[in-house]
Short mmCIF file of C-alpha atoms in Angstrom, two decimals:
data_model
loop_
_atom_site.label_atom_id
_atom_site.label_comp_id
_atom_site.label_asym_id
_atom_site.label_seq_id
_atom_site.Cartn_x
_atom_site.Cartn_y
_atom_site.Cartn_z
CA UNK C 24 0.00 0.00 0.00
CA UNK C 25 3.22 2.30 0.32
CA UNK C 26 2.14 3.16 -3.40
CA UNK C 27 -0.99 4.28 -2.99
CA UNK C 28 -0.14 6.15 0.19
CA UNK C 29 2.47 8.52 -1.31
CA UNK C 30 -0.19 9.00 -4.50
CA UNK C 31 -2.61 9.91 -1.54
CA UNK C 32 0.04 11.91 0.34
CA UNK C 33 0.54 14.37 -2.68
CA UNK C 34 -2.99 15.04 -3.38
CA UNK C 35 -3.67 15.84 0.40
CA UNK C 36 -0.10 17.75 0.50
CA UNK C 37 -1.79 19.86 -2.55
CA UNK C 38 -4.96 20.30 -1.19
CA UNK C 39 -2.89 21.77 2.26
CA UNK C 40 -0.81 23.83 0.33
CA UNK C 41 -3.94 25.36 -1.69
CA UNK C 42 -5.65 25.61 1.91
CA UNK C 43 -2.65 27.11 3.85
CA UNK C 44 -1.81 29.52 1.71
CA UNK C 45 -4.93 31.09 2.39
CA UNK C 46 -3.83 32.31 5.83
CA UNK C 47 -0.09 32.09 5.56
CA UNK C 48 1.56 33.91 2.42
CA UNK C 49 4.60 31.54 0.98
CA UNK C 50 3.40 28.36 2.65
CA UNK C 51 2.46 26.77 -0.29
CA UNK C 52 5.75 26.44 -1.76
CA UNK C 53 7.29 24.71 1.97
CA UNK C 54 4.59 22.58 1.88
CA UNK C 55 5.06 21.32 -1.43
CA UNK C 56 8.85 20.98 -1.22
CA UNK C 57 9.20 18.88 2.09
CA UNK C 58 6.00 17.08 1.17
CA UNK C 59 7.87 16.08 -2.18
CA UNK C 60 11.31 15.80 -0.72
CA UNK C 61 9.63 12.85 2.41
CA UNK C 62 7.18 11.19 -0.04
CA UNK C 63 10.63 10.73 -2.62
CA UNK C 64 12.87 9.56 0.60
CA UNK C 65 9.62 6.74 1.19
CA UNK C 66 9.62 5.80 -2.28
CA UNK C 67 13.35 5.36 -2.11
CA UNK C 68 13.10 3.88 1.19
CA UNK C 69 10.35 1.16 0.20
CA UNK C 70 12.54 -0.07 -2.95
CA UNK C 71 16.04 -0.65 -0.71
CA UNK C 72 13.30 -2.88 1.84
CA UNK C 73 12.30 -4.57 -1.08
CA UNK C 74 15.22 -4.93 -3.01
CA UNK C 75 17.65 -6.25 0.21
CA UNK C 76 15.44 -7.45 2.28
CA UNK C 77 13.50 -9.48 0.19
CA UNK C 78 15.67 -10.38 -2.51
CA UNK C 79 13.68 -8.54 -5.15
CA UNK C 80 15.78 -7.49 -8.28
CA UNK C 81 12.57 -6.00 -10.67
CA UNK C 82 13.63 -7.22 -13.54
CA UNK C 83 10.16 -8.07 -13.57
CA UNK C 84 6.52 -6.78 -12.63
CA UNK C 85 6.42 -7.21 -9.17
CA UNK C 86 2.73 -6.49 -8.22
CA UNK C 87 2.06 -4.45 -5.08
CA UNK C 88 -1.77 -4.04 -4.94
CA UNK C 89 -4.27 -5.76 -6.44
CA UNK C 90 -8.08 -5.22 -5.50
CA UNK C 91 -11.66 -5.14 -7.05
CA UNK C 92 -12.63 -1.34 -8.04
CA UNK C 93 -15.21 -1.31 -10.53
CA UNK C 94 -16.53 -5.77 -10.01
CA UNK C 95 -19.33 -5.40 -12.85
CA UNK C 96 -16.45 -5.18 -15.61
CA UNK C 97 -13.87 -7.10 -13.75
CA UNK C 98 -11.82 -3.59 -13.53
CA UNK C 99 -9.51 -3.80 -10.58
CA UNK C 100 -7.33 -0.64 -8.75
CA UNK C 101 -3.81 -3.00 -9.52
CA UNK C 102 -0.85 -1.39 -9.28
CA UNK C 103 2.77 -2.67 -9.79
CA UNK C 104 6.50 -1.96 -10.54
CA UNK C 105 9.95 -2.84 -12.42
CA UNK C 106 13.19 -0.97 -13.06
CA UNK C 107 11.48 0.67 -15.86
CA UNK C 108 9.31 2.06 -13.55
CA UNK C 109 11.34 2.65 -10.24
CA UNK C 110 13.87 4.64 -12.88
CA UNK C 111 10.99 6.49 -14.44
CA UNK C 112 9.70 7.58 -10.56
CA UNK C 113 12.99 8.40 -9.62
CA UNK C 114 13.54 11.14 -12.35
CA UNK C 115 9.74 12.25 -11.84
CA UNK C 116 11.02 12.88 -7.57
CA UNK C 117 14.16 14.80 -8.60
CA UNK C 118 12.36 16.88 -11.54
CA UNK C 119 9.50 17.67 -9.06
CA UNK C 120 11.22 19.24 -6.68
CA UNK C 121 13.05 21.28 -9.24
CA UNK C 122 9.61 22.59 -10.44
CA UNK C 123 8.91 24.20 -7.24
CA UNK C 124 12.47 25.03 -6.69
CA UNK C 125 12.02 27.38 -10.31
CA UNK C 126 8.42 28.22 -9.35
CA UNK C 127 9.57 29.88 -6.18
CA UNK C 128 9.42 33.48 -6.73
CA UNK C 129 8.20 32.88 -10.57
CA UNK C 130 4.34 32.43 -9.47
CA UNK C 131 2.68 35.07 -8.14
CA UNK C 132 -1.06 34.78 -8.38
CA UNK C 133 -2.90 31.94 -6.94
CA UNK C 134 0.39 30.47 -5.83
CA UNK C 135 -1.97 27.82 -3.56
CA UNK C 136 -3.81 26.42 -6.21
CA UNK C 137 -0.92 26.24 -8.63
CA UNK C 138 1.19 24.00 -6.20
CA UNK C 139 -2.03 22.07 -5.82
CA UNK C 140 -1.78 21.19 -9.68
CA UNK C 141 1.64 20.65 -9.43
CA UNK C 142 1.19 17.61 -6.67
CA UNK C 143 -1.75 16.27 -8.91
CA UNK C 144 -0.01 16.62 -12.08
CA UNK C 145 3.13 14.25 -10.01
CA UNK C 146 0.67 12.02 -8.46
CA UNK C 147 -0.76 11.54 -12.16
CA UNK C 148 2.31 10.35 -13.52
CA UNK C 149 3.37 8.38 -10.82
CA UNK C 150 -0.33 6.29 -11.40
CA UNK C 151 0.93 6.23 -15.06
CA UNK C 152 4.38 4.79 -14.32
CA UNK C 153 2.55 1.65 -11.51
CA UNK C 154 -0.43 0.99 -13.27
CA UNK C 155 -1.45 -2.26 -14.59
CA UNK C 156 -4.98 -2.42 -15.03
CA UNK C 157 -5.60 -0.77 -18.08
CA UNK C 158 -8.47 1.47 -17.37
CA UNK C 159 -6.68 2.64 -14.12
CA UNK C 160 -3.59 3.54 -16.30
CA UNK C 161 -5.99 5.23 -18.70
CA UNK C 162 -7.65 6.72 -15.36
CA UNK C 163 -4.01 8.14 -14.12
CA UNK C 164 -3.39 9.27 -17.98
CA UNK C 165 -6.17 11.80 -17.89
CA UNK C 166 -5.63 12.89 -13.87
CA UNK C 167 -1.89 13.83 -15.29
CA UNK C 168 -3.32 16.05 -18.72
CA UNK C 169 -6.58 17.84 -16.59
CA UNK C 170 -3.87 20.18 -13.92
CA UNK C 171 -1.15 20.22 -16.88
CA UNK C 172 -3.50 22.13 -19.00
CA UNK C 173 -4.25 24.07 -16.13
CA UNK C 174 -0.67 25.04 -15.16
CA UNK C 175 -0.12 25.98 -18.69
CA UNK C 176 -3.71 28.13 -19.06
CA UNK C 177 -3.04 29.90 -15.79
CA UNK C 178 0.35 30.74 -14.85
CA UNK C 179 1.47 30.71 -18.42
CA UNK C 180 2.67 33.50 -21.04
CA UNK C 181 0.81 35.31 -23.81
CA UNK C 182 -0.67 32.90 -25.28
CA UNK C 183 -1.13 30.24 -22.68
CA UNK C 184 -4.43 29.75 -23.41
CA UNK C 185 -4.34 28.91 -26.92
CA UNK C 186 -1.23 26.51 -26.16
CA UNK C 187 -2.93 25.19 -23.38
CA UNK C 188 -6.13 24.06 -25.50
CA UNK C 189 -4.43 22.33 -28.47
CA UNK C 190 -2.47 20.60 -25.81
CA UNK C 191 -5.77 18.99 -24.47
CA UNK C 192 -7.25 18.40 -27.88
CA UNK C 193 -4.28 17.08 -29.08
CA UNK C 194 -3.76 15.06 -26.25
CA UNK C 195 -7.57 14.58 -25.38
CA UNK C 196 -8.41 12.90 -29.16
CA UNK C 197 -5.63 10.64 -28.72
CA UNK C 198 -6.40 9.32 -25.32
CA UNK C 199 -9.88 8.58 -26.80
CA UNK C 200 -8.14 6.25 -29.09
CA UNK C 201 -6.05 4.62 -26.72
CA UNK C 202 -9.88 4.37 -25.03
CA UNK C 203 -11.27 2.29 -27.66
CA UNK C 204 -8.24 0.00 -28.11
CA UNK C 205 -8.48 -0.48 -24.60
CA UNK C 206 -12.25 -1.34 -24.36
CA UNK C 207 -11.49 -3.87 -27.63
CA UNK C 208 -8.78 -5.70 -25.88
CA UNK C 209 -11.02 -6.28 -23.28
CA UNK C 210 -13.62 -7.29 -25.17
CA UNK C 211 -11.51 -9.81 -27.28
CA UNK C 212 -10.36 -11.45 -23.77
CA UNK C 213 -13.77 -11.75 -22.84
CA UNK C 214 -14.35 -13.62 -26.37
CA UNK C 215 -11.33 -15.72 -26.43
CA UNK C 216 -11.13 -16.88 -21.99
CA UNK C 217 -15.18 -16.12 -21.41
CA UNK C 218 -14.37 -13.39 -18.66
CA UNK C 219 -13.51 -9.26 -19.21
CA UNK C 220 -10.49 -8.21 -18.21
CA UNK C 221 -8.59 -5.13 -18.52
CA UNK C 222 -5.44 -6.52 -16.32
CA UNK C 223 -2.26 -6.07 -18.44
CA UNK C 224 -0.87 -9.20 -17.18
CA UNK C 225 -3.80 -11.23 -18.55
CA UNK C 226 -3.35 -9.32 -21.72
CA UNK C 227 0.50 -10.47 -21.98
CA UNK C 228 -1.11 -14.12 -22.67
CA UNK C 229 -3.72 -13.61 -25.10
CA UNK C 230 -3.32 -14.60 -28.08
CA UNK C 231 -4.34 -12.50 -30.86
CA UNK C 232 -4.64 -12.59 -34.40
CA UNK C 233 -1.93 -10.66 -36.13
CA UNK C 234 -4.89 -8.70 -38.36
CA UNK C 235 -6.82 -7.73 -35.27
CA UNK C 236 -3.72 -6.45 -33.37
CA UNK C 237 -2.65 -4.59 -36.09
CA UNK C 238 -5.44 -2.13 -35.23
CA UNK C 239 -5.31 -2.49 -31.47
CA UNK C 240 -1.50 -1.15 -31.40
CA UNK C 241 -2.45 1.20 -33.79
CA UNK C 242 -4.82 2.53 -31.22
CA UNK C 243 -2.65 2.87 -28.39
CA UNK C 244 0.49 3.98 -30.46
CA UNK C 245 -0.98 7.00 -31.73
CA UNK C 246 -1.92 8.44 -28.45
CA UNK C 247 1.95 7.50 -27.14
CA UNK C 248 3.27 8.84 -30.38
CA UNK C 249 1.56 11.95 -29.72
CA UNK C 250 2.34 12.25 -26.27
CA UNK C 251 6.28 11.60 -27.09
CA UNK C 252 5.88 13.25 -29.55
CA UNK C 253 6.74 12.21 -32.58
CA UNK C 254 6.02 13.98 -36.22
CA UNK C 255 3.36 14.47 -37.27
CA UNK C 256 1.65 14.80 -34.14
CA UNK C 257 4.34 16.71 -32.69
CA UNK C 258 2.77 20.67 -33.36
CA UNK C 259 0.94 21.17 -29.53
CA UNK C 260 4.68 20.62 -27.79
CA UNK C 261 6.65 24.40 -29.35
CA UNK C 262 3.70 26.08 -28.58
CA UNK C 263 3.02 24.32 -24.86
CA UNK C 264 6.55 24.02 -24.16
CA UNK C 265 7.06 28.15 -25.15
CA UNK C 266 3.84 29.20 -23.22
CA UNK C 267 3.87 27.09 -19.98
CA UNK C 268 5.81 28.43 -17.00
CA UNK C 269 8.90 27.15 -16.21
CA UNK C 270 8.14 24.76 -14.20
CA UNK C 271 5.41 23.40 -16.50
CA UNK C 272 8.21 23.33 -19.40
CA UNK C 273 10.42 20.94 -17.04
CA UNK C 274 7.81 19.10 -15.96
CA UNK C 275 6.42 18.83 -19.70
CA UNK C 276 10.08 17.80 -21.16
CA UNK C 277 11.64 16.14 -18.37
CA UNK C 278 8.66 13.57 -17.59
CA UNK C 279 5.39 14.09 -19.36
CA UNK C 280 7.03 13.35 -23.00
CA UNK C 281 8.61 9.97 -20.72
CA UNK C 282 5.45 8.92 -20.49
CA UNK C 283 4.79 8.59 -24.63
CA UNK C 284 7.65 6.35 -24.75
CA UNK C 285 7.19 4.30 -21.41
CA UNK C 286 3.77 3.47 -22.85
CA UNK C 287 5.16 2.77 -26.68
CA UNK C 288 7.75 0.15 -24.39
CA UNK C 289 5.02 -1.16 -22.12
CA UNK C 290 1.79 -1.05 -24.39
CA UNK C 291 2.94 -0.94 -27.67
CA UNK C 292 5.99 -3.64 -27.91
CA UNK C 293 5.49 -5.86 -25.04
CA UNK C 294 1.34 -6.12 -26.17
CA UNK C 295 1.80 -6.33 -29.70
CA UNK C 296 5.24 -7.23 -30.29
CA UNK C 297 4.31 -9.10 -33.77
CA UNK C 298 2.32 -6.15 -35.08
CA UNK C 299 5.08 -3.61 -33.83
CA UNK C 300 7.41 -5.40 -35.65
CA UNK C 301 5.91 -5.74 -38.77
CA UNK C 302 5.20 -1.50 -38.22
CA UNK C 303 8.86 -1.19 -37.17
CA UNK C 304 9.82 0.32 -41.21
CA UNK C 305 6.99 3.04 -40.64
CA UNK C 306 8.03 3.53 -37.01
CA UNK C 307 11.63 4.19 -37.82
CA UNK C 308 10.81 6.47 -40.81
CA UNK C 309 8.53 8.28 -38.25
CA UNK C 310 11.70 8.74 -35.63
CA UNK C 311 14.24 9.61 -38.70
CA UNK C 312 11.85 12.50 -39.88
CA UNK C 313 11.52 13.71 -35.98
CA UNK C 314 14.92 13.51 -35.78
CA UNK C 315 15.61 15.67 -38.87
CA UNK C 316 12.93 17.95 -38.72
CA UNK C 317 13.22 18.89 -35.26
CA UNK C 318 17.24 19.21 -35.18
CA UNK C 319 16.18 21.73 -38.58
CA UNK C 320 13.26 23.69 -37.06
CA UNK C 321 15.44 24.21 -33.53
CA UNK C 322 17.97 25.74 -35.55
CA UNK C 323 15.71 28.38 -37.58
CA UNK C 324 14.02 29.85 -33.98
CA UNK C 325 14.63 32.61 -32.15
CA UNK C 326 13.02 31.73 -28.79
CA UNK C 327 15.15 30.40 -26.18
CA UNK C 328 11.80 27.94 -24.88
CA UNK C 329 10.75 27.58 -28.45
CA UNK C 330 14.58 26.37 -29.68
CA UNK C 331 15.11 23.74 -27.14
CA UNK C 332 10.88 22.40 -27.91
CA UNK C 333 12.01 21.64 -31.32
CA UNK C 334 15.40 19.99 -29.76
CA UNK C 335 13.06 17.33 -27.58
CA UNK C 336 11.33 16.18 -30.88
CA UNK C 337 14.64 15.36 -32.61
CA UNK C 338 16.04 13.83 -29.37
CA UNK C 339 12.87 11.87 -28.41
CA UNK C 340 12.75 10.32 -32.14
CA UNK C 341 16.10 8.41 -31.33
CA UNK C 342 14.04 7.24 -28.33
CA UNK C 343 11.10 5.99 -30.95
CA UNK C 344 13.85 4.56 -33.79
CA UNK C 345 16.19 2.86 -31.26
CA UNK C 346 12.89 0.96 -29.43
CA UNK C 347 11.53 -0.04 -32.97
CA UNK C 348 15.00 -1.44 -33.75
CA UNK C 349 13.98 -4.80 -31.74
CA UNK C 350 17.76 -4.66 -30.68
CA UNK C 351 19.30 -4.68 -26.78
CA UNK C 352 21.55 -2.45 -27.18
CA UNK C 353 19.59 0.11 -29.02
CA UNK C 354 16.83 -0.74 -26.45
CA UNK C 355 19.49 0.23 -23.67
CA UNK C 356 20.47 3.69 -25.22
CA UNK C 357 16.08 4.47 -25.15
CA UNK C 358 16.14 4.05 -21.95
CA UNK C 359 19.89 6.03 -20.97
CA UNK C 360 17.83 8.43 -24.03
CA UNK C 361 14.89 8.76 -22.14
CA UNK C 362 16.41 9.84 -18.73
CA UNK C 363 19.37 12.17 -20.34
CA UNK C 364 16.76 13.95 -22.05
CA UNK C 365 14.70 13.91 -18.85
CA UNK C 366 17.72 15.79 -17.67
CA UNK C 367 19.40 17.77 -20.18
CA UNK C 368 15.87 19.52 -21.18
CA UNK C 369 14.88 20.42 -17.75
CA UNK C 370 17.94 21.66 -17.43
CA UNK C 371 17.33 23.86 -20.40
CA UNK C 372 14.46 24.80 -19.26
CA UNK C 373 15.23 26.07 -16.11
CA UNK C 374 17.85 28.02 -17.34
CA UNK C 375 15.56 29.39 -20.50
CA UNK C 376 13.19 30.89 -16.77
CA UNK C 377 16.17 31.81 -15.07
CA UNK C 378 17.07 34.46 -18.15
CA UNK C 379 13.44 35.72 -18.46
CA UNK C 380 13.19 36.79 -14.80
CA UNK C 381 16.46 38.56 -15.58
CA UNK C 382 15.74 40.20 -18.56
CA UNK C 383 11.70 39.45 -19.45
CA UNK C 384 12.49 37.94 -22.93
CA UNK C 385 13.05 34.88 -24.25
CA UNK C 386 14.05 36.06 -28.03
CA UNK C 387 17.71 35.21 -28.63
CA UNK C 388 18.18 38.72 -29.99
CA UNK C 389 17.79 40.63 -26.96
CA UNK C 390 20.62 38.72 -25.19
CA UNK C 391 24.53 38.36 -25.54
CA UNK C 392 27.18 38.69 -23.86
CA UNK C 393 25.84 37.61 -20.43
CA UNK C 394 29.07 35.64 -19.64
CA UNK C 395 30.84 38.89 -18.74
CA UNK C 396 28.34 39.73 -16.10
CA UNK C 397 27.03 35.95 -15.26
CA UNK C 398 30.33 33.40 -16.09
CA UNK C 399 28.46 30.95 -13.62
CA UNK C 400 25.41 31.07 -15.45
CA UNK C 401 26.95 30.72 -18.73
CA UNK C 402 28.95 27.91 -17.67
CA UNK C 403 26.13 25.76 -16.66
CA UNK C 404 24.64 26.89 -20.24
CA UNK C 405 27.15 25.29 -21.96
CA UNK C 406 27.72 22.37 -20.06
CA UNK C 407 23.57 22.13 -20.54
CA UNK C 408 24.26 22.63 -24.52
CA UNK C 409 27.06 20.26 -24.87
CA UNK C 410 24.29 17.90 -23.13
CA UNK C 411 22.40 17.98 -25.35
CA UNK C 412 24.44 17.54 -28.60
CA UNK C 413 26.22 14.62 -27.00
CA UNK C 414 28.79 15.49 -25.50
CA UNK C 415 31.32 12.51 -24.25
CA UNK C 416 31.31 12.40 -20.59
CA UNK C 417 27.85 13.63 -20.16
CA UNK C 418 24.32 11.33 -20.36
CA UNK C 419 23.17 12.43 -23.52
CA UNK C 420 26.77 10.62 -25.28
CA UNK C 421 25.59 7.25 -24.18
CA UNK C 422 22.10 7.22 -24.76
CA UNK C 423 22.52 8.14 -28.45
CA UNK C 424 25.57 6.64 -28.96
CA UNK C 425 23.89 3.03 -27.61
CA UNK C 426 20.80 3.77 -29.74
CA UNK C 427 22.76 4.13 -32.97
CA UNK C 428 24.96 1.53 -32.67
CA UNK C 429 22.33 -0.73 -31.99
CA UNK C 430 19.97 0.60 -34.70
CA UNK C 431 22.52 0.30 -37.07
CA UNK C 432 22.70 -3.40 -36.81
CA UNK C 433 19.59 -3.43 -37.65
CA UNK C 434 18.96 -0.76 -39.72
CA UNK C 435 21.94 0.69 -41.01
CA UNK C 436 20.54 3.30 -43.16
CA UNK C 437 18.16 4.85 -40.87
CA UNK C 438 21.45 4.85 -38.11
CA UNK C 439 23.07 6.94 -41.20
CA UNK C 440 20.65 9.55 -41.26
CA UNK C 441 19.53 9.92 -37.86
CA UNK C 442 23.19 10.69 -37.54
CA UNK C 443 22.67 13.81 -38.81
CA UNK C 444 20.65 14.70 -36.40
CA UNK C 445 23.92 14.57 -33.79
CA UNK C 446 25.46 17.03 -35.96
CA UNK C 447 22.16 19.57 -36.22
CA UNK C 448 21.99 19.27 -32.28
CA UNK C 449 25.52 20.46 -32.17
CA UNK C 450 24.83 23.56 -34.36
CA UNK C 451 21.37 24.78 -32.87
CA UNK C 452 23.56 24.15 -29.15
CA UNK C 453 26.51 26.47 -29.90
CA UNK C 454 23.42 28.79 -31.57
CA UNK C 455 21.97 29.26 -28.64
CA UNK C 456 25.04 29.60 -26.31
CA UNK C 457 26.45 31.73 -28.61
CA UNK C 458 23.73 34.46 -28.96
CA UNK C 459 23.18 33.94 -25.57
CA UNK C 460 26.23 34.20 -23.73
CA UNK C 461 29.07 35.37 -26.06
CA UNK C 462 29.52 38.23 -28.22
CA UNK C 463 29.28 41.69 -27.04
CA UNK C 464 27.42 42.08 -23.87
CA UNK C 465 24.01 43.73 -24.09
CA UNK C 466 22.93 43.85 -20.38
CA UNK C 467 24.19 42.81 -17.32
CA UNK C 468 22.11 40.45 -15.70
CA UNK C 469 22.69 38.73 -11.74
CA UNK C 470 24.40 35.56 -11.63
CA UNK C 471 22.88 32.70 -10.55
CA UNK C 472 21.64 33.20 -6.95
CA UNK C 473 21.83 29.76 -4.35
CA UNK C 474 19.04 28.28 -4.98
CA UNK C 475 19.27 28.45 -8.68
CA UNK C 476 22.99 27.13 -8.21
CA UNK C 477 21.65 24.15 -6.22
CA UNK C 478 18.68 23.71 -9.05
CA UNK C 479 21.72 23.58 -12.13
CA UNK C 480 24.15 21.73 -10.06
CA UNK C 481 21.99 18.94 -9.18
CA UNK C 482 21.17 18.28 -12.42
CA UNK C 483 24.49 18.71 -13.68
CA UNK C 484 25.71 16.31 -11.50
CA UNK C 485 23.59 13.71 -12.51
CA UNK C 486 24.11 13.90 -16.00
CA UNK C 487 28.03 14.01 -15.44
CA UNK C 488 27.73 10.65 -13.01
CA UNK C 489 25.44 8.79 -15.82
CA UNK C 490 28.23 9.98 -18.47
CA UNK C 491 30.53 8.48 -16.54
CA UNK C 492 29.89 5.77 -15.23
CA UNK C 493 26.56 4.56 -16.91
CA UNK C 494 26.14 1.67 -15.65
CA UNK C 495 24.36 2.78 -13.04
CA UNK C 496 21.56 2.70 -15.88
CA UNK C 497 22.67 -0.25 -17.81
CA UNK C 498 23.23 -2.75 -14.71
CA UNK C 499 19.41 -2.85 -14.77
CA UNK C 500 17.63 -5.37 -18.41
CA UNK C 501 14.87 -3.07 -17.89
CA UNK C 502 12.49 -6.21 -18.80
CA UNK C 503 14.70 -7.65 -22.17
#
């Protein structure tokens, strides 16, 4: 129940927060970091019980809970974890309590309510990341988009609330989908064992005719594809990603888009793996054109927010090509991908905020020159860049590195040209350093303050120790 406790825990811990800052200006905030800060030390606290004390390794679904919720149509509240998962959770606690560590003198207005979203919008994802009854996952999937679209529509920029409603549609007509294949697989359990059944692990053994599941993966891996996202369902995530706040943009790049892809590993290929790999060609073609297109169109903006948007499609479609490679290694470097990015991105992020409290802009033409005044600032910037084009030593190297060489056993030719894509990242990168942070200095902006040093250095440090020494990522078969 330790599960369902800390999902409990945050949506009280918002609703206090909301409450309390009623009657106490700047409680909200407190509230929300040491609930977030205890909840992630249980979390971590529960997994070392389980993992020494009772021999339990994850490399498989371990299920924790498992009751009747709705009994008519056999739907049951079952919840349960892996690595995938635990790793998953474990960025979503760190990136969490950098949102409210950027949100803390960002929001002004309705500052309860906001952290009260915040909480839900974590709770959400953690549901996504443990569930394994199907309608509870899709349950958790539309708990995590509801207070998402709200950060964004609130506390966002200019046009929030424009970004904020092709975010739901695009993410509301895709979850539909995912509804129906749901509510079919069901159904063709109840046909083929005489009993409904939305429990993924009864899914795993059904046997289903290639035709029929054809359309069923279809179903669910448009609405991941969407969520990831991948061309040509990608055009909600420049305009969310340049309107939310800042903490909505890490939250939105570091774990939301996670989500696309954990349910593309989980749903798509472990459900369906004949039907995915017969769709692997269009897949991969999908990825190379995100890859492309994305490195391109980060290139051509002049928005800080609006540049590094554009960055997450290319990086994400190396996540989508090297999981439709059907190869381990490539496999490995989606999942090193997935968390680098996770990283790397919020990073950016944070730092994109950081600048537009300094100077109210996030156009690349009003700034320059900041390393005079800010060399700490701009040093995080372009460790942050050299992230994100791969730099050796850092997370982002391995990741992409794994994924190509893997893909390109399979499928050398798209390895080729997703390669260029490593090359585009390292152009739009020293772009944006560049007009950020060099040339001749057009303002002198504050360096970064302690708490923003604490924010970059954290995440620094963890994509330096991945870099490194990434085995702490690759020790773990992630369910191969």
């Amino acid at each position: 129940m330790t599960l369902t406790f800390i999902m409990l825990a945050l949506l009280i811990a918002g609703a206090l927060a909301w409450r309390a800052e009623k009657y106490w200006q700047g409680s909200a905030k407190w509230l929300a970091l040491i609930s977030l800060a205890l909840l992630a030390t249980i979390f971590a606290v529960f997994v070392l019980n389980q993992a020494f004390n009772h021999n339990n390794d994850f490399a498989k679904l371990q299920v924790m809970t498992q009751v009747d919720w709705i009994k008519t149509f056999n739907i049951q509240y079952s919840i349960a974890i892996d690595q995938l998962s635990i790793v998953l959770i474990a960025l979503t606690w760190l990136l969490a309590i950098i949102c409210v560590l950027v949100s803390w003198r960002e929001i002004q207005t309705h500052v309860g309510f906001y952290y009260f979203n915040l909480l839900l919008t974590i709770a959400g994802i953690i549901g996504v990341f443990i569930a394994v009854d199907m309608f509870l996952f899709f349950f958790f999937w539309e708990v995590m988009l509801l207070p998402m679209t709200a950060i964004i529509a609130i506390w966002g920029h200019e046009k929030r609330q424009f970004a904020a409603l092709k975010f739901f549609i695009f993410t509301q007509v895709s979850s539909l989908l995912m509804l129906v294949a749901i509510i079919a697989t069901g159904y063709f359990h109840l046909l083929q064992t005489g009993q409904l059944s939305f429990y993924y692990l009864d899914w795993l053994v059904l046997d289903i005719p290639l035709e029929m599941s054809q359309y069923l993966m279809l179903g669910f891996f448009i609405a991941f594809a969407v969520k990831l996202p991948s061309v040509p369902v990608h055009s909600w995530l420049p305009d969310a990603h340049t309107q939310a706040p800042t903490a909505g943009s890490v939250l939105l790049a570091g774990v939301l888009l996670k989500t696309g892809a954990y349910g593309l590993i989980r749903f798509v290929i472990f459900l369906f793996p004949q039907a995915s790999m017969q769709f692997a060609p269009i897949a991969a073609t999908l990825a190379v054109v995100s890859i492309v297109y994305g490195a391109k169109m980060a290139f051509a903006q002049q928005d800080f927010k609006r540049l590094v948007a554009y960055s997450s499609i290319s990086h994400m479609g190396f996540v989508m090509l090297a999981l439709f490679a059907f190869n381990s290694t490539a496999y490995q470097g989606a999942i090193v991908t997935m968390v680098a990015h996770g990283l790397s991105s919020a990073a950016l992020f944070a730092m994109a905020g950081m600048i537009y409290q300094r100077i109210h802009s996030r156009n690349l033409a009003d700034m320059g020159g900041f390393w005079q005044s800010a060399p700490r600032m701009g040093g995080f910037a372009l460790a942050f860049a050299g992230a994100a084009f791969g730099l050796p030593g850092l997370a982002n190297f391995i990741g992409e590195f794994l994924s190509l060489v893997g893909v390109f056993q399979v499928l050398p030719e798209f390895a080729i040209v997703a390669a260029l894509g490593l090359i585009g990242s390292a152009i739009y990168g020293m772009v944006l350093f560049q007009s950020s942070f060099q040339g001749a200095p057009k303002l002198d902006i504050v360096d970064l303050q302690s708490r923003e040093l604490i924010i970059c250095g954290s995440l620094f440090l963890m994509l330096l120790a991945i870099g490194l020494y990434p085995t702490l990522l690759l020790k773990f078969s992630f369910g191969v």
